[in-house]
CSV table of C-alpha atoms and ligand atoms in Angstrom, one decimal:
chain,number,residue,atom,x,y,z
A,33,MET,CA,-4.5,11.3,23.1
A,34,ALA,CA,-3.6,14.8,21.2
A,35,GLY,CA,-6.7,16.2,19.4
A,36,ALA,CA,-6.6,18.0,16.4
A,37,ASN,CA,-7.2,21.3,18.0
A,38,GLY,CA,-3.2,21.0,19.1
A,39,SER,CA,-4.0,19.9,22.7
A,40,SER,CA,-1.8,17.1,23.9
A,41,GLU,CA,-2.0,14.6,27.1
A,42,LYS,CA,-0.6,11.4,28.0
A,43,HIS,CA,-1.6,7.8,26.3
A,44,GLU,CA,-0.9,4.7,27.5
A,45,GLY,CA,1.9,6.3,29.6
A,46,PHE,CA,3.5,7.6,26.2
A,47,GLU,CA,3.5,11.8,25.8
A,48,VAL,CA,2.1,12.4,22.7
A,49,PRO,CA,3.0,15.2,20.8
A,50,LYS,CA,1.1,18.5,19.6
A,51,VAL,CA,-0.7,18.1,16.3
A,52,GLU,CA,0.7,20.6,14.1
A,53,VAL,CA,-0.2,20.3,10.1
A,54,LYS,CA,2.7,22.3,8.4
A,55,PHE,CA,1.8,21.5,4.6
A,56,THR,CA,-1.8,21.5,3.2
A,57,LYS,CA,-0.9,22.3,-0.5
A,58,LEU,CA,0.1,20.4,-3.5
A,59,PHE,CA,3.5,19.5,-4.0
A,60,ILE,CA,4.5,19.8,-7.5
A,61,ASN,CA,7.9,20.4,-9.2
A,62,GLY,CA,9.4,20.6,-5.7
A,63,GLN,CA,7.2,23.5,-4.5
A,64,PHE,CA,3.9,23.7,-2.5
A,65,VAL,CA,1.4,25.1,-4.5
A,66,ASP,CA,-2.5,25.8,-4.7
A,67,ALA,CA,-4.8,23.6,-6.8
A,68,VAL,CA,-5.3,25.4,-10.2
A,69,SER,CA,-8.9,25.7,-9.1
A,70,GLY,CA,-8.1,27.1,-5.8
A,71,LYS,CA,-10.5,24.4,-4.2
A,72,THR,CA,-9.7,22.8,-1.1
A,73,PHE,CA,-11.2,20.1,0.7
A,74,GLU,CA,-11.7,18.9,4.3
A,75,THR,CA,-9.7,15.9,6.3
A,76,ARG,CA,-11.3,14.7,9.2
A,77,ASP,CA,-9.8,12.8,12.4
A,78,PRO,CA,-11.6,9.7,12.1
A,79,ARG,CA,-11.4,9.5,16.1
A,80,THR,CA,-13.9,12.0,16.7
A,81,GLY,CA,-15.0,13.1,13.4
A,82,GLU,CA,-13.7,16.8,13.9
A,83,VAL,CA,-12.4,18.8,10.7
A,84,ILE,CA,-8.3,18.9,11.2
A,85,THR,CA,-7.6,21.0,8.4
A,86,ARG,CA,-8.3,22.0,4.8
A,87,ILE,CA,-6.0,20.4,2.1
A,88,ALA,CA,-5.6,21.7,-1.6
A,89,GLU,CA,-7.7,19.7,-3.9
A,90,GLY,CA,-5.8,18.8,-6.9
A,91,ASP,CA,-8.0,17.4,-10.1
A,92,LYS,CA,-7.1,16.8,-13.8
A,93,ALA,CA,-5.4,20.3,-14.2
A,94,ASP,CA,-2.8,19.9,-11.2
A,95,ILE,CA,-2.0,16.2,-12.1
A,96,ASP,CA,-1.4,17.7,-15.7
A,97,LEU,CA,1.2,19.9,-14.0
A,98,ALA,CA,2.7,17.4,-11.7
A,99,VAL,CA,3.0,15.1,-15.0
A,100,LYS,CA,4.5,17.5,-17.1
A,101,ALA,CA,7.1,18.3,-14.2
A,102,ALA,CA,7.6,14.5,-13.8
A,103,ARG,CA,8.3,14.2,-17.5
A,104,GLU,CA,10.6,16.7,-17.7
A,105,ALA,CA,12.6,15.5,-14.4
A,106,PHE,CA,12.6,12.0,-16.2
A,107,ASP,CA,13.4,12.9,-19.7
A,108,ASN,CA,15.9,15.8,-19.1
A,109,GLY,CA,16.8,15.4,-15.4
A,110,PRO,CA,19.6,14.2,-13.1
A,111,TRP,CA,17.5,12.0,-11.3
A,112,PRO,CA,17.6,8.7,-13.9
A,113,ARG,CA,21.2,9.7,-15.3
A,114,MET,CA,23.1,10.0,-11.7
A,115,THR,CA,24.5,6.6,-10.4
A,116,GLY,CA,22.6,4.4,-8.2
A,117,TYR,CA,25.3,4.9,-5.9
A,118,GLU,CA,24.1,8.6,-5.8
A,119,ARG,CA,20.4,7.9,-6.1
A,120,GLY,CA,20.6,5.6,-3.0
A,121,ARG,CA,22.7,8.2,-0.8
A,122,ILE,CA,20.0,10.6,-1.5
A,123,LEU,CA,17.4,8.3,-0.3
A,124,HIS,CA,19.3,7.3,2.7
A,125,ARG,CA,19.2,10.6,3.6
A,126,PHE,CA,15.4,11.0,3.3
A,127,ALA,CA,15.3,8.0,5.6
A,128,ASP,CA,17.5,10.0,8.0
A,129,LEU,CA,14.9,12.6,7.8
A,130,ILE,CA,12.1,10.4,8.6
A,131,ASP,CA,13.6,9.2,11.6
A,132,GLN,CA,14.3,12.5,13.1
A,133,HIS,CA,10.4,13.1,12.6
A,134,ILE,CA,9.2,9.9,13.7
A,135,GLU,CA,6.8,11.6,16.3
A,136,GLU,CA,5.6,14.4,14.2
A,137,LEU,CA,4.8,12.1,11.5
A,138,ALA,CA,3.0,9.4,13.6
A,139,ILE,CA,0.5,12.1,14.9
A,140,LEU,CA,-0.3,13.0,11.5
A,141,ASP,CA,-1.3,9.4,10.6
A,142,THR,CA,-3.3,9.4,14.0
A,143,VAL,CA,-5.3,12.2,13.4
A,144,ASP,CA,-5.6,11.4,10.1
A,145,ALA,CA,-6.2,7.9,9.7
A,146,GLY,CA,-7.3,7.0,13.3
A,147,LYS,CA,-4.1,5.0,13.9
A,148,LEU,CA,-2.9,4.5,17.4
A,149,PHE,CA,0.1,6.5,17.8
A,150,MET,CA,2.1,4.1,19.3
A,151,VAL,CA,1.9,1.7,16.1
A,152,GLY,CA,3.0,4.9,14.1
A,153,LYS,CA,5.6,5.5,16.0
A,154,LEU,CA,7.3,2.1,16.7
A,155,ARG,CA,6.1,0.7,13.5
A,156,ASP,CA,5.0,2.3,10.4
A,157,ILE,CA,7.3,5.1,10.5
A,158,PRO,CA,10.4,3.5,11.2
A,159,GLY,CA,8.9,0.6,8.9
A,160,ALA,CA,9.0,3.6,5.9
A,161,ALA,CA,12.3,4.4,6.6
A,162,HIS,CA,13.4,0.8,6.6
A,163,LEU,CA,11.7,0.3,3.2
A,164,LEU,CA,13.6,3.3,2.0
A,165,ARG,CA,17.0,2.0,3.2
A,166,TYR,CA,16.1,-1.2,1.6
A,167,TYR,CA,15.7,0.1,-2.2
A,168,ALA,CA,18.5,2.8,-1.3
A,169,GLY,CA,20.8,-0.1,-1.1
A,170,ALA,CA,19.5,-2.0,-3.9
A,171,ALA,CA,19.9,1.2,-6.3
A,172,ASP,CA,23.6,0.1,-7.2
A,173,LYS,CA,22.8,-3.4,-7.5
A,174,ILE,CA,20.3,-3.5,-10.7
A,175,HIS,CA,21.7,-5.8,-13.1
A,176,GLY,CA,20.9,-6.9,-16.8
A,177,ALA,CA,22.2,-10.6,-17.9
A,178,THR,CA,24.6,-11.5,-20.8
A,179,LEU,CA,23.0,-13.7,-23.6
A,180,LYS,CA,25.0,-16.3,-25.7
A,181,MET,CA,22.9,-16.7,-28.5
A,182,SER,CA,22.8,-19.3,-30.9
A,183,GLN,CA,24.8,-17.6,-34.0
A,184,ARG,CA,27.7,-16.1,-33.7
A,185,MET,CA,26.0,-13.3,-31.5
A,186,GLN,CA,26.4,-11.7,-28.3
A,187,ALA,CA,23.5,-10.0,-26.6
A,188,TYR,CA,23.1,-8.5,-23.2
A,189,THR,CA,20.0,-7.2,-21.5
A,190,LEU,CA,19.8,-3.8,-19.6
A,191,LYS,CA,17.3,-3.2,-17.1
A,192,GLU,CA,15.9,0.3,-17.7
A,193,PRO,CA,13.6,2.7,-15.6
A,194,VAL,CA,10.2,2.8,-16.9
A,195,GLY,CA,9.8,6.0,-16.9
A,196,VAL,CA,6.9,8.4,-15.1
A,197,VAL,CA,5.2,6.5,-12.5
A,198,GLY,CA,1.3,7.2,-11.1
A,199,HIS,CA,0.9,5.8,-7.6
A,200,ILE,CA,-2.8,5.7,-6.2
A,201,VAL,CA,-2.7,4.7,-2.7
A,202,PRO,CA,-5.7,3.9,-0.3
A,203,TRP,CA,-5.9,5.6,3.4
A,204,ASN,CA,-5.5,2.6,5.6
A,205,TYR,CA,-1.6,2.7,6.0
A,206,PRO,CA,-0.6,6.3,4.6
A,207,SER,CA,3.2,6.2,5.4
A,208,THR,CA,3.6,2.2,4.3
A,209,MET,CA,1.6,2.5,1.3
A,210,PHE,CA,3.2,5.6,0.1
A,211,PHE,CA,6.7,3.8,0.8
A,212,PHE,CA,5.7,0.8,-0.7
A,213,LYS,CA,5.2,2.2,-4.0
A,214,VAL,CA,7.4,5.4,-3.9
A,215,SER,CA,10.9,3.6,-2.6
A,216,PRO,CA,11.2,1.0,-5.3
A,217,ALA,CA,10.3,3.2,-8.1
A,218,LEU,CA,12.7,6.0,-7.1
A,219,ALA,CA,15.6,4.2,-5.4
A,220,ALA,CA,16.2,1.3,-7.7
A,221,ALA,CA,14.9,2.4,-11.0
A,222,GLY,CA,15.5,6.0,-11.3
A,223,CYS,CA,11.7,6.5,-12.3
A,224,THR,CA,9.9,10.2,-11.5
A,225,VAL,CA,6.6,9.5,-9.9
A,226,VAL,CA,3.1,11.3,-9.2
A,227,VAL,CA,1.6,10.3,-5.9
A,228,LYS,CA,-2.6,10.9,-5.4
A,229,PRO,CA,-2.7,9.7,-1.7
A,230,ALA,CA,-6.3,8.9,-0.4
A,231,GLU,CA,-8.4,11.8,0.2
A,232,GLN,CA,-8.7,10.7,3.7
A,233,THR,CA,-5.0,10.9,4.6
A,234,PRO,CA,-3.2,13.5,2.8
A,235,LEU,CA,-1.1,14.8,5.5
A,236,SER,CA,2.0,12.2,6.2
A,237,ALA,CA,2.2,12.4,2.0
A,238,LEU,CA,2.9,15.8,2.1
A,239,PHE,CA,5.6,15.7,4.7
A,240,TYR,CA,7.2,13.3,3.1
A,241,ALA,CA,7.7,15.3,0.1
A,242,HIS,CA,9.1,18.2,1.9
A,243,LEU,CA,11.3,15.7,3.5
A,244,ALA,CA,12.4,14.5,0.2
A,245,LYS,CA,13.2,17.8,-1.2
A,246,GLU,CA,15.4,18.6,2.3
A,247,ALA,CA,17.2,15.2,1.7
A,248,GLY,CA,18.3,16.6,-1.8
A,249,VAL,CA,15.4,14.3,-4.1
A,250,PRO,CA,15.8,16.7,-7.5
A,251,ASP,CA,12.4,18.8,-8.2
A,252,GLY,CA,9.7,16.9,-10.1
A,253,VAL,CA,11.0,13.5,-9.2
A,254,LEU,CA,8.4,13.3,-6.6
A,255,ASN,CA,4.9,14.9,-6.5
A,256,VAL,CA,2.0,14.7,-4.2
A,257,VAL,CA,-1.4,15.7,-5.3
A,258,PRO,CA,-4.1,15.1,-2.9
A,259,GLY,CA,-7.8,15.1,-4.4
A,260,PHE,CA,-10.8,12.9,-4.9
A,261,GLY,CA,-10.6,9.5,-6.9
A,262,PRO,CA,-13.3,10.1,-9.8
A,263,THR,CA,-11.1,13.1,-10.5
A,264,ALA,CA,-7.5,13.3,-9.6
A,265,GLY,CA,-7.3,9.7,-9.3
A,266,ALA,CA,-8.9,9.1,-12.6
A,267,ALA,CA,-6.5,11.6,-14.3
A,268,VAL,CA,-3.7,9.6,-13.5
A,269,ALA,CA,-5.0,6.4,-14.7
A,270,SER,CA,-5.9,7.7,-17.6
A,271,HIS,CA,-3.1,10.0,-18.6
A,272,MET,CA,-1.2,9.4,-21.6
A,273,ASP,CA,2.2,10.6,-20.1
A,274,ILE,CA,2.4,8.2,-17.2
A,275,ASP,CA,4.3,4.7,-18.3
A,276,LYS,CA,3.1,2.7,-15.4
A,277,LEU,CA,0.1,2.6,-12.6
A,278,SER,CA,0.6,1.0,-9.4
A,279,PHE,CA,-2.7,1.2,-7.3
A,280,THR,CA,-3.9,-0.5,-3.8
A,281,GLY,CA,-7.2,0.0,-3.2
A,282,SER,CA,-10.6,-1.8,-3.8
A,283,THR,CA,-11.3,-4.4,-6.5
A,284,GLU,CA,-13.9,-2.1,-7.8
A,285,VAL,CA,-11.6,1.1,-8.3
A,286,GLY,CA,-8.9,-1.5,-9.4
A,287,ARG,CA,-11.1,-2.4,-12.4
A,288,LEU,CA,-12.0,1.4,-13.3
A,289,VAL,CA,-7.9,2.2,-13.0
A,290,MET,CA,-7.4,-0.8,-15.1
A,291,GLU,CA,-10.0,0.2,-17.7
A,292,ALA,CA,-8.6,3.7,-17.8
A,293,ALA,CA,-5.1,2.7,-18.4
A,294,ALA,CA,-6.4,0.3,-21.3
A,295,LYS,CA,-8.4,3.2,-22.8
A,296,SER,CA,-5.5,5.8,-22.8
A,297,ASN,CA,-1.8,4.6,-23.2
A,298,LEU,CA,-2.3,0.8,-22.2
A,299,LYS,CA,0.0,1.9,-19.5
A,300,PRO,CA,1.1,-1.3,-17.6
A,301,VAL,CA,-0.5,-1.8,-14.2
A,302,SER,CA,0.0,-3.3,-10.9
A,303,LEU,CA,-2.9,-3.8,-8.5
A,304,GLU,CA,-3.1,-4.6,-5.2
A,305,LEU,CA,-6.9,-4.9,-4.3
A,306,GLY,CA,-9.2,-6.2,-1.3
A,307,GLY,CA,-9.0,-10.0,0.3
A,308,LYS,CA,-10.7,-12.0,2.5
A,309,SER,CA,-7.8,-14.0,4.1
A,310,PRO,CA,-8.9,-16.7,6.1
A,311,VAL,CA,-7.0,-18.0,9.4
A,312,ILE,CA,-7.2,-22.1,9.2
A,313,VAL,CA,-6.8,-23.2,12.8
A,314,PHE,CA,-6.1,-27.1,12.9
A,315,ASP,CA,-7.4,-29.2,16.2
A,316,ASP,CA,-3.4,-29.5,17.3
A,317,ALA,CA,-3.2,-25.8,17.4
A,318,ASP,CA,-2.2,-23.9,20.8
A,319,VAL,CA,-5.0,-22.3,21.5
A,320,ASP,CA,-4.1,-19.2,23.3
A,321,MET,CA,-1.8,-19.0,20.4
A,322,ALA,CA,-4.5,-19.2,17.9
A,323,VAL,CA,-6.8,-16.9,19.9
A,324,ASN,CA,-4.1,-14.4,19.6
A,325,LEU,CA,-3.4,-14.6,15.8
A,326,VAL,CA,-7.2,-14.3,14.8
A,327,ASN,CA,-7.5,-11.5,17.3
A,328,PHE,CA,-4.8,-9.8,15.5
A,329,ALA,CA,-5.5,-10.7,12.1
A,330,THR,CA,-9.0,-9.7,12.7
A,331,TYR,CA,-8.9,-6.5,15.1
A,332,THR,CA,-5.4,-4.8,14.3
A,333,ASN,CA,-6.3,-1.8,11.7
A,334,LYS,CA,-8.8,1.1,11.9
A,335,VAL,CA,-12.0,1.8,9.9
A,336,ASP,CA,-13.0,5.4,8.2
A,337,LYS,CA,-16.6,6.8,7.8
A,338,ASP,CA,-17.1,4.9,4.6
A,339,GLN,CA,-16.2,1.5,5.9
A,340,TYR,CA,-17.9,2.2,8.8
A,341,GLU,CA,-21.3,2.4,7.4
A,342,LYS,CA,-20.1,-0.6,5.1
A,343,VAL,CA,-19.5,-2.6,7.9
A,344,LEU,CA,-22.5,-2.1,9.8
A,345,LYS,CA,-24.4,-2.9,6.7
A,346,TYR,CA,-22.6,-6.3,6.4
A,347,ILE,CA,-23.2,-6.7,10.4
A,348,ASN,CA,-26.7,-6.6,9.5
A,349,LEU,CA,-26.6,-9.0,6.6
A,350,GLY,CA,-24.6,-11.7,8.4
A,351,GLN,CA,-27.4,-11.5,10.5
A,352,ARG,CA,-30.0,-11.9,8.1
A,353,GLU,CA,-28.6,-14.4,5.8
A,354,GLY,CA,-28.7,-16.6,9.1
A,355,ALA,CA,-25.5,-16.7,10.8
A,356,THR,CA,-25.3,-16.2,14.5
A,357,LEU,CA,-24.1,-12.9,15.9
A,358,VAL,CA,-22.0,-14.0,19.0
A,359,THR,CA,-20.7,-10.8,20.3
A,360,GLY,CA,-20.6,-7.1,19.2
A,361,GLY,CA,-22.4,-6.1,15.9
A,362,LYS,CA,-23.3,-2.7,17.2
A,363,PRO,CA,-21.3,1.2,16.9
A,364,CYS,CA,-19.6,2.0,20.3
A,365,GLY,CA,-18.6,5.5,21.6
A,366,ASP,CA,-20.4,8.6,21.4
A,367,LYS,CA,-18.1,10.1,18.8
A,368,GLY,CA,-15.8,8.9,15.7
A,369,TYR,CA,-16.2,5.7,13.9
A,370,TYR,CA,-16.2,2.7,16.4
A,371,ILE,CA,-17.7,-0.8,16.2
A,372,GLU,CA,-17.6,-3.3,18.4
A,373,PRO,CA,-15.5,-6.3,18.2
A,374,THR,CA,-18.1,-8.6,16.3
A,375,ILE,CA,-17.8,-12.5,15.9
A,376,PHE,CA,-20.4,-14.7,13.8
A,377,THR,CA,-20.8,-18.4,13.6
A,378,ASP,CA,-22.7,-20.9,11.7
A,379,VAL,CA,-21.3,-18.8,8.5
A,380,LYS,CA,-21.9,-20.7,5.5
A,381,ASP,CA,-19.1,-20.6,2.7
A,382,ASP,CA,-21.8,-18.7,0.2
A,383,MET,CA,-22.8,-16.0,2.6
A,384,THR,CA,-22.1,-12.4,1.7
A,385,ILE,CA,-20.0,-12.0,5.0
A,386,ALA,CA,-18.2,-15.0,3.9
A,387,GLN,CA,-17.2,-13.8,0.5
A,388,ASP,CA,-16.8,-10.1,0.6
A,389,GLU,CA,-14.0,-8.1,2.2
A,390,ILE,CA,-15.3,-6.6,5.4
A,391,PHE,CA,-12.8,-3.6,6.4
A,392,GLY,CA,-13.6,-3.9,10.2
A,393,PRO,CA,-13.8,-5.7,13.1
A,394,VAL,CA,-16.0,-8.7,11.9
A,395,MET,CA,-14.7,-12.4,12.6
A,396,SER,CA,-16.6,-15.1,10.7
A,397,LEU,CA,-16.1,-18.2,12.4
A,398,ILE,CA,-16.5,-21.4,9.7
A,399,LYS,CA,-15.9,-25.2,11.0
A,400,PHE,CA,-14.4,-28.0,8.5
A,401,LYS,CA,-13.2,-31.5,9.6
A,402,THR,CA,-10.4,-32.5,7.2
A,403,VAL,CA,-7.4,-30.8,5.6
A,404,GLU,CA,-8.8,-31.2,2.2
A,405,GLU,CA,-12.1,-29.2,3.4
A,406,ALA,CA,-10.1,-26.6,4.9
A,407,ILE,CA,-8.1,-26.1,1.5
A,408,GLN,CA,-11.1,-25.8,-0.3
A,409,LYS,CA,-12.7,-23.7,2.0
A,410,ALA,CA,-9.7,-21.2,1.9
A,411,ASN,CA,-9.8,-21.0,-1.8
A,412,ASN,CA,-13.6,-21.0,-2.0
A,413,THR,CA,-13.4,-16.6,-2.5
A,414,ARG,CA,-12.6,-14.7,-5.3
A,415,TYR,CA,-9.8,-13.3,-3.4
A,416,GLY,CA,-6.1,-14.6,-2.6
A,417,LEU,CA,-4.3,-12.0,-0.8
A,418,ALA,CA,-3.2,-13.8,2.0
A,419,ALA,CA,-3.9,-16.9,4.8
A,420,GLY,CA,-3.0,-17.6,7.9
A,421,ILE,CA,-2.2,-21.6,9.2
A,422,VAL,CA,-1.9,-22.5,12.8
A,423,THR,CA,-0.6,-25.8,13.6
A,424,LYS,CA,2.2,-27.6,15.0
A,425,ASN,CA,2.3,-30.0,12.3
A,426,ILE,CA,4.8,-29.4,9.5
A,427,ASP,CA,3.5,-31.8,7.1
A,428,ILE,CA,-0.3,-30.0,7.3
A,429,ALA,CA,1.7,-26.7,7.4
A,430,ASN,CA,4.0,-27.3,4.3
A,431,THR,CA,0.8,-28.9,2.4
A,432,VAL,CA,-1.7,-26.7,3.4
A,433,SER,CA,1.1,-23.8,2.3
A,434,ARG,CA,1.1,-25.0,-1.2
A,435,SER,CA,-2.3,-25.6,-1.7
A,436,ILE,CA,-3.8,-22.0,-0.8
A,437,ARG,CA,-4.4,-19.6,-3.9
A,438,ALA,CA,-2.9,-16.8,-2.2
A,439,GLY,CA,0.4,-14.2,-2.5
A,440,VAL,CA,1.1,-14.7,1.4
A,441,ILE,CA,1.0,-17.4,3.7
A,442,TRP,CA,1.6,-16.7,7.4
A,443,ILE,CA,2.3,-20.0,9.1
A,444,ASN,CA,2.0,-19.4,13.0
A,445,CYS,CA,2.2,-16.0,12.9
A,446,TYR,CA,0.4,-13.0,10.9
A,447,PHE,CA,1.0,-9.7,9.3
A,448,ALA,CA,4.8,-10.7,9.3
A,449,PHE,CA,5.8,-7.7,7.1
A,450,ASP,CA,9.3,-7.2,6.2
A,451,PRO,CA,10.6,-5.2,3.1
A,452,ASP,CA,12.7,-8.0,2.0
A,453,ALA,CA,9.2,-10.5,2.0
A,454,PRO,CA,7.3,-9.5,-1.6
A,455,PHE,CA,3.5,-8.6,-0.9
A,456,GLY,CA,0.6,-9.0,-3.4
A,457,GLY,CA,-2.3,-10.8,-4.3
A,458,TYR,CA,-3.4,-13.9,-6.4
A,459,LYS,CA,-6.6,-13.9,-8.2
A,460,MET,CA,-8.9,-10.6,-7.9
A,461,SER,CA,-6.6,-9.9,-5.3
A,462,GLY,CA,-4.5,-8.2,-7.9
A,463,PHE,CA,-1.0,-8.7,-9.3
A,464,GLY,CA,2.6,-7.0,-9.1
A,465,LYS,CA,4.1,-7.1,-5.6
A,466,ASP,CA,5.1,-4.5,-3.1
A,467,MET,CA,8.4,-4.8,-1.5
A,468,GLY,CA,11.3,-7.1,-1.8
A,469,MET,CA,13.2,-7.5,-5.0
A,470,ASP,CA,10.1,-8.4,-6.7
A,471,ALA,CA,9.0,-4.9,-6.5
A,472,LEU,CA,11.7,-3.5,-8.4
A,473,GLU,CA,10.7,-5.3,-11.2
A,474,LYS,CA,7.2,-3.6,-11.9
A,475,TYR,CA,9.3,0.0,-12.6
A,476,LEU,CA,12.1,-1.5,-14.8
A,477,GLN,CA,12.1,-2.6,-18.2
A,478,THR,CA,14.1,-5.2,-20.2
A,479,LYS,CA,16.2,-3.8,-23.4
A,480,THR,CA,17.9,-6.7,-25.1
A,481,VAL,CA,21.0,-5.5,-27.0
A,482,ALA,CA,22.5,-7.7,-30.1
A,483,THR,CA,25.8,-7.5,-31.8
A,484,PRO,CA,27.6,-10.2,-34.4
A,485,LEU,CA,30.8,-11.3,-32.7
A,486,TYR,CA,34.1,-10.5,-34.8
A,487,ASN,CA,34.0,-11.7,-38.5
A,488,THR,CA,30.5,-12.6,-38.2
A,489,PRO,CA,29.0,-11.7,-41.7
A,490,TRP,CA,25.4,-10.5,-40.6
A,491,LEU,CA,23.5,-10.3,-44.3
B,546,ADP,P1,-10.7,1.8,-0.2
B,546,ADP,O1,-11.7,1.2,-0.3
B,546,ADP,O2,-9.5,1.2,0.6
B,546,ADP,O3,-10.8,3.2,0.2
B,546,ADP,P2,-10.5,2.7,-2.8
B,546,ADP,O4,-10.6,1.9,-4.1
B,546,ADP,O5,-11.8,3.6,-2.5
B,546,ADP,O6,-10.1,2.1,-1.8
B,546,ADP,O7,-9.5,4.1,-3.2
B,546,ADP,C1,-8.1,4.1,-3.1
B,546,ADP,C2,-7.5,4.9,-4.0
B,546,ADP,O8,-8.0,5.0,-4.7
B,546,ADP,C3,-8.0,6.3,-3.0
B,546,ADP,O9,-6.8,7.3,-3.1
B,546,ADP,C4,-8.8,6.6,-4.0
B,546,ADP,O10,-9.2,8.6,-4.0
B,546,ADP,C5,-8.6,6.4,-5.5
B,546,ADP,N1,-9.8,6.3,-6.7
B,546,ADP,C6,-11.0,6.1,-6.1
B,546,ADP,N2,-12.0,6.3,-6.9
B,546,ADP,C7,-10.8,6.3,-8.2
B,546,ADP,C8,-11.2,6.5,-9.7
B,546,ADP,N3,-12.1,6.1,-10.1
B,546,ADP,N4,-10.5,6.6,-10.2
B,546,ADP,C9,-8.7,6.6,-9.8
B,546,ADP,N5,-8.5,6.6,-8.6
B,546,ADP,C10,-9.7,6.4,-7.5
C-alpha cells in the first residue's frame, strides 16, 4: 500500500500510485490562497496515524471571503445566467477530468480517510463523476408548472436557484459526499457554493476545486474552505449571506447548525444525520446471502481516531449493560485505528448499543418471533436512515418496507446507491434528500407569476 511518504507498492495485485498532495491551500474565488490568519493544520493518515501534510486552516474570516465571492458570482456572475445546457456542458467536462484523475483522487481518499484504494478507484471516484453527469443532464430540464387559476387569470411557476449554498460535509465518504452536495446545487439550479470539508479529509475536495476551474466553472462559483467545525463550520451555519445550508454529519452537530441557521437569517437547512439501520433477517432467508449482507452492512466503511475511541467505549458499555460479546471487541494492529470485527448477542432493545449509532465494526444481534415484532423493534430507535430486509417472501418484504419509518429500504441487498435514487433520513436521521431528482428541490425555490387574461378587469 502507498504510504504518506510517497512510497508505492502492490496491494491485492494492483499497483497503487504514489501519493502526491498538490493542493493544500483554501480555494476562494478561483484561487488557492493562504488562510487570513496564516494558520495551518495537520491532516493524518488514519491507517498509520502519520501526518500526511499541513493544510491552510480556514475560519470565520476565510468563510466571509468565500461567501463574498460566491455572492458576487451568484448576483452578478455568468453561472446562474447561462443556460442549463451550457452549465451542463461545463459539468460534463468536470466529470471527464475526474475520470482522467481517478487513481490520483482515489489515493488521496485512501491516505486521508483510510479508504481501500480499490473502493475509491472502482466505486467512489467513478461514482462522483456519475453524480456530476446525472445532474449535468438535468441542468436544462428544470421546469415550472402552468396554473389555471379559478378567476380569469393565468399563472405559472418559475423554479429558481436558491442562491449561495453552504455545504458542510463529513469525513467518511469524502468524494461521494462532496458530489452529493455540490452537483445538484451547481448543475441544476445554478447556485454558487461554499464547501467546508471535514477537517480529517480536505485533500480530495481541494483537488476537485482545481478540476472544476480547469473545466471552466467560473471563479467564485465553487469555493472550498477546509477548517474545523466550531470555527469554519459554525461560520457557514450562521452566515447572514448564505441562503441555504446542506449538512451531513452527526445528529449532535446537526442540531447546532440548525440552531445557528435559525438564529441568523433563517436559512433553510437540510440535514443527513446519524442512523441505526437494522437488517431484518427472516427465517426463510438464504442464510449465506443474509450473512454476507449483514457483514457488508456492518463492516464496510472506515473509522477515524475520534470514532475509534467512541467505538471502544460502546463495546465496553455493551458488556457492562449485559450483552454477550461473542467475538472481537479489541483494537488490532500496532498502528492506525483498527478494531476487530465485533459481534454482540443477547442485545435488548433499550441497551445503548441497540439505540446509538456506532460508527465502527460492531454488530448487535436481536431476536424476534413475528413480523409485527420485527417491525416494532426496527422502529424502536430515534433514527430512520435506512433498513435492510432479507427474505424470499414478497408479502413480508412489501409489508415490512411500508411499515418501517426510514428513508431507504434495501430488500435482499444493502447500500444499493445510485444517482437516481434519493437518499436521506426520516425521524432524527434528518430531512432533505441527496441524489435523485428530489435533491434538486433543495436548491430550487418556486416563484408564482400571475396575470389576468385579456379583457379581465382586475380592480
Ligand atoms: P462525524 O461524527 O461524522 O465526524 P460531525 O458532525 O462531527 O460528524 O462533523 C461533520 C461536519 O460538521 C464536519 O465537516 C465538521 O467539521 C462539521 N462541524 C463540526 N462541528 C460543527 C459546528 N459546531 N458547526 C458547524 N459545523 C461543524
